[in-house]
PDB file of C-alpha atoms in Angstrom:
ATOM      1  CA  MET A   1      55.850  22.227  32.828  1.00 45.00           C
ATOM      2  CA  SER A   2      55.042  22.968  28.908  1.00 46.00           C
ATOM      3  CA  ILE A   3      53.115  20.879  26.989  1.00 43.00           C
ATOM      4  CA  SER A   4      55.124  19.768  23.557  1.00 43.00           C
ATOM      5  CA  SER A   5      53.854  20.735  20.451  1.00 42.00           C
ATOM      6  CA  GLU A   6      53.522  17.435  18.471  1.00 44.00           C
ATOM      7  CA  HIS A   7      50.450  17.105  21.568  1.00 44.00           C
ATOM      8  CA  LYS A   8      48.529  20.328  20.567  1.00 43.00           C
ATOM      9  CA  PRO A   9      47.237  18.703  16.886  1.00 46.00           C
ATOM     10  CA  LEU A  10      45.775  15.955  18.813  1.00 41.00           C
ATOM     11  CA  GLY A  11      44.212  17.696  21.442  1.00 43.00           C
ATOM     12  CA  LYS A  12      42.190  20.028  18.683  1.00 41.00           C
ATOM     13  CA  GLN A  13      41.209  16.913  16.643  1.00 42.00           C
ATOM     14  CA  VAL A  14      39.808  15.123  19.573  1.00 37.00           C
ATOM     15  CA  THR A  15      38.088  18.545  20.431  1.00 39.00           C
ATOM     16  CA  GLY A  16      36.995  18.555  16.683  1.00 38.00           C
ATOM     17  CA  SER A  17      35.379  15.234  16.787  1.00 32.00           C
ATOM     18  CA  LEU A  18      33.438  15.734  20.055  1.00 33.00           C
ATOM     19  CA  HIS A  19      31.773  18.673  18.521  1.00 35.00           C
ATOM     20  CA  MET A  20      30.899  16.646  15.788  1.00 36.00           C
ATOM     21  CA  VAL A  21      29.415  13.996  17.532  1.00 36.00           C
ATOM     22  CA  SER A  22      26.971  16.421  19.908  1.00 45.00           C
ATOM     23  CA  LYS A  23      26.532  19.452  17.304  1.00 63.00           C
ATOM     24  CA  LEU A  24      22.617  18.256  17.008  1.00 72.00           C
ATOM     25  CA  SER A  25      20.631  20.337  18.653  1.00 82.00           C
ATOM     26  CA  PRO A  26      17.754  19.508  21.705  1.00 90.00           C
ATOM     27  CA  ILE A  27      15.318  21.206  19.466  1.00 94.00           C
ATOM     28  CA  VAL A  28      14.837  19.766  16.015  1.00 93.00           C
ATOM     29  CA  GLU A  29      13.482  21.880  12.688  1.00 95.00           C
ATOM     30  CA  LEU A  30      11.935  19.167  10.476  1.00 96.00           C
ATOM     31  CA  ASN A  31      10.555  19.749   6.671  1.00 96.00           C
ATOM     32  CA  VAL A  32       8.357  16.464   6.191  1.00 96.00           C
ATOM     33  CA  GLY A  33       7.434  16.770   2.643  1.00 95.00           C
ATOM     34  CA  GLY A  34       6.621  20.229   2.553  1.00 94.00           C
ATOM     35  CA  GLU A  35       5.365  20.587   6.187  1.00 95.00           C
ATOM     36  CA  MET A  36       7.310  22.121   8.825  1.00 97.00           C
ATOM     37  CA  TYR A  37       7.318  20.548  12.238  1.00 97.00           C
ATOM     38  CA  THR A  38       9.886  21.429  15.219  1.00 97.00           C
ATOM     39  CA  THR A  39       9.999  18.239  18.152  1.00 96.00           C
ATOM     40  CA  THR A  40      13.366  17.750  20.686  1.00 96.00           C
ATOM     41  CA  LEU A  41      15.731  15.085  19.517  1.00 94.00           C
ATOM     42  CA  SER A  42      14.774  13.052  22.501  1.00 95.00           C
ATOM     43  CA  THR A  43      11.304  12.461  20.733  1.00 96.00           C
ATOM     44  CA  LEU A  44      12.638  11.219  17.649  1.00 96.00           C
ATOM     45  CA  LYS A  45      14.748   8.979  19.453  1.00 95.00           C
ATOM     46  CA  LYS A  46      12.073   7.547  21.841  1.00 96.00           C
ATOM     47  CA  HIS A  47      12.158   4.304  19.974  1.00 96.00           C
ATOM     48  CA  PRO A  48      15.850   3.861  19.532  1.00 93.00           C
ATOM     49  CA  GLY A  49      14.926   0.407  17.084  1.00 92.00           C
ATOM     50  CA  SER A  50      12.978   2.934  14.831  1.00 95.00           C
ATOM     51  CA  LYS A  51      14.237   3.752  11.355  1.00 95.00           C
ATOM     52  CA  LEU A  52      13.223   7.443  12.381  1.00 95.00           C
ATOM     53  CA  ALA A  53      15.859   7.224  15.341  1.00 94.00           C
ATOM     54  CA  GLU A  54      17.979   6.015  13.876  1.00 93.00           C
ATOM     55  CA  MET A  55      17.661   8.946  11.165  1.00 93.00           C
ATOM     56  CA  PHE A  56      19.378  11.043  14.340  1.00 91.00           C
ATOM     57  CA  THR A  57      21.874   9.175  16.364  1.00 88.00           C
ATOM     58  CA  GLY A  58      25.415   9.745  15.294  1.00 82.00           C
ATOM     59  CA  GLN A  59      26.223  11.880  12.630  1.00 77.00           C
ATOM     60  CA  PRO A  60      22.840  13.468  10.782  1.00 71.00           C
ATOM     61  CA  LYS A  61      22.019  10.989   7.976  1.00 79.00           C
ATOM     62  CA  LEU A  62      19.425  13.519   6.150  1.00 87.00           C
ATOM     63  CA  ARG A  63      20.155  16.322   3.822  1.00 91.00           C
ATOM     64  CA  THR A  64      18.639  19.835   4.871  1.00 92.00           C
ATOM     65  CA  ASP A  65      16.280  22.420   2.930  1.00 93.00           C
ATOM     66  CA  SER A  66      17.397  25.833   2.326  1.00 94.00           C
ATOM     67  CA  GLU A  67      16.478  27.080   5.615  1.00 93.00           C
ATOM     68  CA  GLY A  68      18.390  24.434   7.448  1.00 91.00           C
ATOM     69  CA  ARG A  69      15.951  22.029   8.572  1.00 94.00           C
ATOM     70  CA  PHE A  70      16.127  18.343   8.237  1.00 94.00           C
ATOM     71  CA  PHE A  71      14.275  17.127   4.855  1.00 96.00           C
ATOM     72  CA  ILE A  72      12.441  13.584   5.142  1.00 96.00           C
ATOM     73  CA  ASP A  73      10.627  13.450   1.703  1.00 95.00           C
ATOM     74  CA  ARG A  74       7.757  11.513   3.027  1.00 95.00           C
ATOM     75  CA  PRO A  75       3.764  12.777   3.232  1.00 94.00           C
ATOM     76  CA  GLY A  76       4.192  15.516   5.440  1.00 95.00           C
ATOM     77  CA  THR A  77       0.567  15.557   6.631  1.00 95.00           C
ATOM     78  CA  TYR A  78       0.453  12.024   8.493  1.00 96.00           C
ATOM     79  CA  PHE A  79       3.741  13.115  10.145  1.00 97.00           C
ATOM     80  CA  LYS A  80       1.357  15.181  13.030  1.00 96.00           C
ATOM     81  CA  TYR A  81       0.185  11.651  14.252  1.00 96.00           C
ATOM     82  CA  ILE A  82       3.551   9.818  13.817  1.00 97.00           C
ATOM     83  CA  LEU A  83       4.686  12.861  16.178  1.00 97.00           C
ATOM     84  CA  GLU A  84       1.645  13.028  18.437  1.00 96.00           C
ATOM     85  CA  TYR A  85       2.428   9.232  18.953  1.00 97.00           C
ATOM     86  CA  LEU A  86       5.890   9.447  20.047  1.00 97.00           C
ATOM     87  CA  ARG A  87       5.014  12.401  22.334  1.00 96.00           C
ATOM     88  CA  SER A  88       2.069  11.193  24.193  1.00 95.00           C
ATOM     89  CA  ASN A  89       1.755   7.649  22.493  1.00 94.00           C
ATOM     90  CA  GLN A  90      -1.893   8.939  21.494  1.00 93.00           C
ATOM     91  CA  VAL A  91      -2.969   6.028  18.830  1.00 94.00           C
ATOM     92  CA  PRO A  92      -4.568   7.761  15.850  1.00 91.00           C
ATOM     93  CA  THR A  93      -8.161   7.600  14.917  1.00 90.00           C
ATOM     94  CA  GLN A  94      -7.997   9.046  11.885  1.00 90.00           C
ATOM     95  CA  CYS A  95      -6.263   7.950   8.720  1.00 92.00           C
ATOM     96  CA  ILE A  96      -5.504   5.139   9.846  1.00 93.00           C
ATOM     97  CA  GLN A  97      -4.319   3.747   6.621  1.00 90.00           C
ATOM     98  CA  ASP A  98      -2.025   6.436   5.871  1.00 94.00           C
ATOM     99  CA  VAL A  99      -1.110   6.377   9.434  1.00 96.00           C
ATOM    100  CA  TYR A 100      -0.169   2.747   9.244  1.00 95.00           C
ATOM    101  CA  LYS A 101       2.154   3.120   5.935  1.00 94.00           C
ATOM    102  CA  GLU A 102       4.081   5.570   7.656  1.00 97.00           C
ATOM    103  CA  ALA A 103       4.637   3.816  10.986  1.00 96.00           C
ATOM    104  CA  LEU A 104       5.948   0.882   8.477  1.00 96.00           C
ATOM    105  CA  PHE A 105       8.980   3.538   7.150  1.00 96.00           C
ATOM    106  CA  TYR A 106       9.919   4.840  10.073  1.00 97.00           C
ATOM    107  CA  ASP A 107       9.822   1.293  11.565  1.00 96.00           C
ATOM    108  CA  ILE A 108       7.906   2.061  15.010  1.00 97.00           C
ATOM    109  CA  GLU A 109       7.327  -1.254  16.346  1.00 96.00           C
ATOM    110  CA  PRO A 110       4.709  -0.062  19.122  1.00 96.00           C
ATOM    111  CA  LEU A 111       2.709   1.888  16.812  1.00 96.00           C
ATOM    112  CA  ILE A 112       2.259  -0.211  14.490  1.00 95.00           C
ATOM    113  CA  LYS A 113       1.430  -3.328  16.878  1.00 94.00           C
ATOM    114  CA  GLN A 114      -1.353  -0.910  17.820  1.00 95.00           C
ATOM    115  CA  LEU A 115      -2.602   0.124  14.400  1.00 94.00           C
ATOM    116  CA  GLU A 116      -2.986  -3.956  13.696  1.00 92.00           C
ATOM    117  CA  ASP A 117      -4.852  -4.055  16.205  1.00 92.00           C
ATOM    118  CA  SER A 118      -7.699  -1.404  15.398  1.00 92.00           C
ATOM    119  CA  PRO A 119     -10.261  -2.485  13.353  1.00 91.00           C
ATOM    120  CA  GLN A 120      -9.615  -1.075   9.587  1.00 87.00           C
ATOM    121  CA  ILE A 121      -6.132  -2.624   9.837  1.00 91.00           C
ATOM    122  CA  PHE A 122      -7.029  -5.940  11.260  1.00 91.00           C
ATOM    123  CA  GLY A 123     -10.005  -6.244   8.962  1.00 87.00           C
ATOM    124  CA  GLU A 124      -7.102  -5.837   5.868  1.00 85.00           C
ATOM    125  CA  LEU A 125      -4.894  -7.757   7.614  1.00 85.00           C
ATOM    126  CA  VAL A 126      -6.403 -10.682   8.930  1.00 83.00           C
ATOM    127  CA  ALA A 127      -9.403 -11.022   7.095  1.00 89.00           C
ATOM    128  CA  ARG A 128      -9.768  -9.713   3.643  1.00 91.00           C
ATOM    129  CA  ARG A 129      -5.771 -10.411   2.918  1.00 89.00           C
ATOM    130  CA  GLN A 130      -5.797 -14.063   4.532  1.00 92.00           C
ATOM    131  CA  PHE A 131      -9.461 -14.104   1.990  1.00 94.00           C
ATOM    132  CA  LEU A 132      -7.585 -13.288  -1.210  1.00 95.00           C
ATOM    133  CA  ALA A 133      -4.006 -15.111   0.104  1.00 94.00           C
ATOM    134  CA  ARG A 134      -6.486 -18.254  -0.977  1.00 95.00           C
ATOM    135  CA  VAL A 135      -7.450 -17.293  -4.206  1.00 95.00           C
ATOM    136  CA  PRO A 136      -4.836 -18.401  -6.485  1.00 94.00           C
ATOM    137  CA  ASN A 137      -2.987 -15.995  -8.735  1.00 96.00           C
ATOM    138  CA  TYR A 138      -5.339 -12.874  -7.254  1.00 96.00           C
ATOM    139  CA  SER A 139      -3.031 -10.064  -7.807  1.00 95.00           C
ATOM    140  CA  GLU A 140      -1.750 -11.567 -10.906  1.00 96.00           C
ATOM    141  CA  ASN A 141      -5.023 -11.655 -12.458  1.00 96.00           C
ATOM    142  CA  ILE A 142      -5.835  -7.624 -11.170  1.00 96.00           C
ATOM    143  CA  GLU A 143      -2.851  -6.794 -13.383  1.00 96.00           C
ATOM    144  CA  LEU A 144      -4.356  -8.894 -16.554  1.00 95.00           C
ATOM    145  CA  MET A 145      -7.303  -7.263 -16.274  1.00 95.00           C
ATOM    146  CA  ILE A 146      -6.060  -3.936 -16.088  1.00 96.00           C
ATOM    147  CA  ARG A 147      -3.032  -5.094 -19.108  1.00 95.00           C
ATOM    148  CA  ILE A 148      -6.424  -5.709 -21.276  1.00 93.00           C
ATOM    149  CA  ALA A 149      -8.613  -2.700 -21.054  1.00 94.00           C
ATOM    150  CA  ARG A 150      -5.639  -0.551 -21.352  1.00 94.00           C
ATOM    151  CA  ALA A 151      -4.817  -2.754 -25.048  1.00 92.00           C
ATOM    152  CA  GLU A 152      -8.540  -1.983 -25.545  1.00 89.00           C
ATOM    153  CA  ALA A 153      -8.976   1.439 -24.744  1.00 90.00           C
ATOM    154  CA  VAL A 154      -7.942   3.524 -27.513  1.00 88.00           C
ATOM    155  CA  ALA A 155     -10.101   5.960 -28.778  1.00 88.00           C
ATOM    156  CA  SER A 156     -12.570   4.646 -26.926  1.00 90.00           C
ATOM    157  CA  ARG A 157     -14.499   6.175 -23.563  1.00 94.00           C
ATOM    158  CA  GLN A 158     -15.063   2.646 -21.934  1.00 94.00           C
ATOM    159  CA  SER A 159     -13.420  -0.527 -22.318  1.00 93.00           C
ATOM    160  CA  SER A 160     -14.760  -4.342 -20.689  1.00 92.00           C
ATOM    161  CA  VAL A 161     -12.774  -7.115 -19.097  1.00 92.00           C
ATOM    162  CA  ILE A 162     -15.110 -10.939 -18.757  1.00 90.00           C
ATOM    163  CA  VAL A 163     -13.980 -12.323 -15.856  1.00 92.00           C
ATOM    164  CA  CYS A 164     -15.256 -16.143 -14.827  1.00 90.00           C
ATOM    165  CA  VAL A 165     -15.270 -15.872 -10.770  1.00 93.00           C
ATOM    166  CA  VAL A 166     -15.145 -19.480  -9.604  1.00 92.00           C
ATOM    167  CA  ARG A 167     -15.979 -20.588  -6.097  1.00 91.00           C
ATOM    168  CA  THR A 168     -15.581 -24.828  -6.446  1.00 91.00           C
ATOM    169  CA  GLU A 169     -13.769 -26.795  -8.283  1.00 90.00           C
ATOM    170  CA  GLU A 170     -16.627 -27.998 -10.310  1.00 87.00           C
ATOM    171  CA  ASP A 171     -17.549 -24.595 -10.925  1.00 86.00           C
ATOM    172  CA  ALA A 172     -13.895 -24.186 -11.930  1.00 85.00           C
ATOM    173  CA  ALA A 173     -14.680 -27.108 -14.133  1.00 85.00           C
ATOM    174  CA  ARG A 174     -17.703 -25.978 -15.916  1.00 81.00           C
ATOM    175  CA  CYS A 175     -16.360 -22.528 -16.422  1.00 79.00           C
ATOM    176  CA  GLN A 176     -13.122 -24.391 -18.506  1.00 78.00           C
ATOM    177  CA  ASP A 177     -15.719 -26.375 -20.577  1.00 77.00           C
ATOM    178  CA  VAL A 178     -17.602 -23.143 -21.591  1.00 74.00           C
ATOM    179  CA  LEU A 179     -13.940 -21.260 -22.028  1.00 72.00           C
ATOM    180  CA  ASN A 180     -12.981 -23.891 -24.449  1.00 74.00           C
ATOM    181  CA  SER A 181     -16.389 -23.789 -26.794  1.00 70.00           C
ATOM    182  CA  LEU A 182     -15.256 -19.847 -27.556  1.00 63.00           C
ATOM    183  CA  ASP A 183     -14.166 -18.891 -30.207  1.00 55.00           C
ATOM    184  CA  MET A 184     -10.286 -17.599 -31.336  1.00 40.00           C
ATOM    185  CA  ASP A 185     -11.533 -14.116 -31.869  1.00 43.00           C
ATOM    186  CA  LYS A 186     -13.305 -13.967 -28.649  1.00 54.00           C
ATOM    187  CA  LYS A 187     -12.243 -11.460 -25.892  1.00 59.00           C
ATOM    188  CA  SER A 188     -10.109 -12.686 -23.079  1.00 79.00           C
ATOM    189  CA  VAL A 189     -11.539 -14.069 -20.203  1.00 87.00           C
ATOM    190  CA  VAL A 190      -9.339 -13.702 -16.304  1.00 92.00           C
ATOM    191  CA  LYS A 191     -10.696 -16.415 -14.540  1.00 91.00           C
ATOM    192  CA  PHE A 192     -10.798 -15.969 -10.223  1.00 95.00           C
ATOM    193  CA  GLY A 193     -10.927 -18.986  -7.958  1.00 93.00           C
ATOM    194  CA  PRO A 194     -11.388 -21.934  -6.768  1.00 94.00           C
ATOM    195  CA  TRP A 195     -10.724 -20.940  -3.059  1.00 95.00           C
ATOM    196  CA  LYS A 196     -11.782 -22.436   0.242  1.00 92.00           C
ATOM    197  CA  ALA A 197     -12.379 -19.640   2.695  1.00 91.00           C
ATOM    198  CA  VAL A 198     -16.232 -18.543   4.274  1.00 93.00           C
ATOM    199  CA  PRO A 199     -16.632 -15.569   1.568  1.00 93.00           C
ATOM    200  CA  GLY A 200     -18.499 -16.076  -1.398  1.00 93.00           C
ATOM    201  CA  ILE A 201     -18.197 -14.598  -4.902  1.00 92.00           C
ATOM    202  CA  SER A 202     -19.409 -11.232  -4.355  1.00 92.00           C
ATOM    203  CA  ASP A 203     -17.164 -10.920  -1.774  1.00 94.00           C
ATOM    204  CA  LEU A 204     -14.430 -11.417  -4.270  1.00 95.00           C
ATOM    205  CA  LEU A 205     -16.077  -9.259  -6.934  1.00 95.00           C
ATOM    206  CA  ASP A 206     -16.276  -6.465  -4.159  1.00 95.00           C
ATOM    207  CA  CYS A 207     -12.193  -6.937  -3.268  1.00 95.00           C
ATOM    208  CA  ILE A 208     -11.796  -6.959  -6.873  1.00 96.00           C
ATOM    209  CA  GLN A 209     -13.746  -3.368  -7.724  1.00 96.00           C
ATOM    210  CA  MET A 210     -11.474  -2.328  -4.516  1.00 93.00           C
ATOM    211  CA  ASP A 211      -8.368  -3.418  -5.635  1.00 95.00           C
ATOM    212  CA  VAL A 212      -8.436  -1.925  -9.078  1.00 96.00           C
ATOM    213  CA  GLU A 213      -9.795   1.486  -7.443  1.00 95.00           C
ATOM    214  CA  ALA A 214      -7.015   1.319  -5.377  1.00 91.00           C
ATOM    215  CA  LYS A 215      -5.082   1.789  -8.363  1.00 93.00           C
ATOM    216  CA  GLY A 216      -6.604   4.947 -10.001  1.00 95.00           C
ATOM    217  CA  TYR A 217      -9.059   3.293 -12.089  1.00 96.00           C
ATOM    218  CA  LYS A 218     -12.638   4.004 -12.382  1.00 96.00           C
ATOM    219  CA  ILE A 219     -14.729   0.762 -12.999  1.00 95.00           C
ATOM    220  CA  SER A 220     -18.049  -0.921 -12.191  1.00 96.00           C
ATOM    221  CA  PHE A 221     -19.312  -4.750 -12.843  1.00 95.00           C
ATOM    222  CA  GLN A 222     -22.482  -6.964 -13.607  1.00 92.00           C
ATOM    223  CA  PRO A 223     -23.301  -9.956 -14.989  1.00 89.00           C
ATOM    224  CA  HIS A 224     -22.012 -10.852 -18.053  1.00 83.00           C
ATOM    225  CA  VAL A 225     -25.107 -11.317 -20.952  1.00 72.00           C
ATOM    226  CA  ALA A 226     -24.272 -14.398 -23.218  1.00 63.00           C
ATOM    227  CA  GLU A 227     -23.352 -12.533 -26.595  1.00 59.00           C
ATOM    228  CA  LYS A 228     -24.027 -14.636 -30.079  1.00 56.00           C
ATOM    229  CA  GLY A 229     -21.575 -17.327 -29.754  1.00 52.00           C
ATOM    230  CA  PHE A 230     -20.691 -17.032 -26.443  1.00 52.00           C
ATOM    231  CA  ARG A 231     -21.783 -21.440 -25.726  1.00 50.00           C
ATOM    232  CA  PHE A 232     -23.047 -22.012 -22.839  1.00 53.00           C
ATOM    233  CA  LYS A 233     -26.164 -22.211 -20.341  1.00 52.00           C
ATOM    234  CA  SER A 234     -26.933 -19.491 -17.708  1.00 42.00           C
ATOM    235  CA  HIS A 235     -24.184 -19.757 -15.360  1.00 54.00           C
ATOM    236  CA  ASP A 236     -23.770 -17.384 -12.485  1.00 68.00           C
ATOM    237  CA  PHE A 237     -19.751 -16.589 -13.053  1.00 81.00           C
ATOM    238  CA  PHE A 238     -19.265 -14.423 -15.592  1.00 88.00           C
ATOM    239  CA  TYR A 239     -18.922 -11.102 -14.774  1.00 92.00           C
ATOM    240  CA  LYS A 240     -18.107  -7.924 -17.450  1.00 92.00           C
ATOM    241  CA  PHE A 241     -15.912  -4.920 -15.357  1.00 95.00           C
ATOM    242  CA  LEU A 242     -16.286  -1.880 -17.619  1.00 96.00           C
ATOM    243  CA  PHE A 243     -13.551   0.462 -17.171  1.00 97.00           C
ATOM    244  CA  THR A 244     -13.947   3.896 -18.032  1.00 96.00           C
ATOM    245  CA  TRP A 245     -11.864   6.507 -19.004  1.00 96.00           C
ATOM    246  CA  TRP A 246     -13.157   9.717 -19.258  1.00 92.00           C
TER     247      TRP A 246
END
């Protein structure tokens, strides 16, 4: 019995659809930020709920380079650690902070959790960040410091920012009394604190320097020496942060 002609196009359409779904090779070549990798499709899809697995599920969702390799616009240097984990469950011991960022991007939950247990990430997330979360307006004050420093950088090699760091409500009141006595043309003073946590003033100063340097600035600090007209007794909560531009 012959098959009617109206059924033939349907058969071609089904075949074509099956071909589109299964066209990914089990061996996959990747270009990750200019670094070339070859791996298997099953490795990339090892954790089905991850963003990386989703990239290679169903129709390909990535563009290809001139050689036909799938292109991922991420730092290729750290993808080798991601790939090694997917292949052998080996948690990296190098470049922890950078690999953690990539694990977050690819949304590989088991790797994220294991990295968060490492001393480097644990210390940052649980210890330092939790401390800074108790310092009012910490992030905003960091940005304010940078804006002040940049405003003073015109035709200068260095610019300075005066910071008042107060740990207790009592020191905050003393600091405010000093600020109220300043002349209107005095430099802006950025105030940090008070906070309720074990780390002290020196710890916060280190955090400020660390976070400003993480944004690419060269910075140092020292206790502020009172200038004429800066009317206060010898307190230990005023500091000068020096930005060096060249």
